[in-house]
Amino acid sequence: MLVSPSIISSKLENLGNQITECDRAGVFSYHLDVMDGHFVPNLTMGPDLVRAVRRCTKKTIETHLMIERPDKFYKPFIEAGSDILLVHHECLVDLRKLISGIRDENAKFGLVINPETPFEKVRDLIDEAEILLIMSIHPGFSGQKFMDSVLPKIAEAKKYIKDQGLSTKIEIDGGVNDETGKKCADAGADILVSASYIFSGKIGERINKLQVL
Ligand code: DX5
Ligand code: ZN
């Protein structure tokens, strides 16, 4: 299982060392949660923090844009060092136009769906996405409880991707720990995002626990 720690729950005063610990544990990527106080009721980081993470690691940085206007802000995040932008289907911008803008900047596109959005709503865009990120909580805050109701959607997406011969990876975000992560793995997830579980214990050990699911 590939693991992508969300640094929203890291100790920011010690970010460099925490990233080194994650790197040593062999994480696949870093997950940066960008919130604008409109699309979700919380405010977090901007491009400067992405730039700081970029200086600490050579691994992939995925930037999860929980903002109303990703079309206005994707460029500064790519300039700051994001390799892949995770954009919500629910943000109501013209996604095909945005995808081509992201590609023009030599970055990758990942598609995100909220718990209540059915897979069929995004089926036609899957072949454009490097990653399909399925939210297993309502976005906005870390530390929420995993929603088992998304498990059938993971299996449905996995089957479609396999049947179509696509290489899109399925990633799960929200309430992931060693127990809920196992359910995701069994349903077909490729990448697990985790914030509070990883950073509230021994970082390396917790990452390793997720990796073997
Ligand atoms: C929530 C974010 C998640 C979240 C994960 O809106 O997208 O990445 O921080 O936190 P945990 O793993 O604690 O649920
Ligand atoms: Zn996220």
Tab-separated table of N, CA and C and ligand atoms in Angstrom, residues 31 33 64 66 135 173 193, ligand 2:
chain	number	residue	atom	x	y	z
A	31	HIS	N	0.847	14.875	1.114
A	31	HIS	CA	-0.488	15.384	0.804
A	31	HIS	C	-0.662	16.721	1.527
A	33	ASP	N	-3.103	19.903	2.287
A	33	ASP	CA	-4.518	20.266	2.280
A	33	ASP	C	-4.701	21.779	2.258
A	64	HIS	N	-4.053	19.114	-2.412
A	64	HIS	CA	-5.492	18.892	-2.409
A	64	HIS	C	-6.184	20.246	-2.271
A	66	MET	N	-9.034	22.383	-1.739
A	66	MET	CA	-10.415	22.516	-1.264
A	66	MET	C	-10.748	24.001	-1.293
A	135	MET	N	-13.064	10.841	-1.118
A	135	MET	CA	-13.111	11.344	0.265
A	135	MET	C	-13.942	10.386	1.122
A	173	ASP	N	-8.996	9.427	1.409
A	173	ASP	CA	-8.620	10.521	2.305
A	173	ASP	C	-9.709	10.751	3.348
A	193	VAL	N	-4.192	8.316	2.258
A	193	VAL	CA	-3.804	9.582	2.897
A	193	VAL	C	-4.097	9.420	4.383
B	2	ZN	ZN	-6.844	15.961	1.854
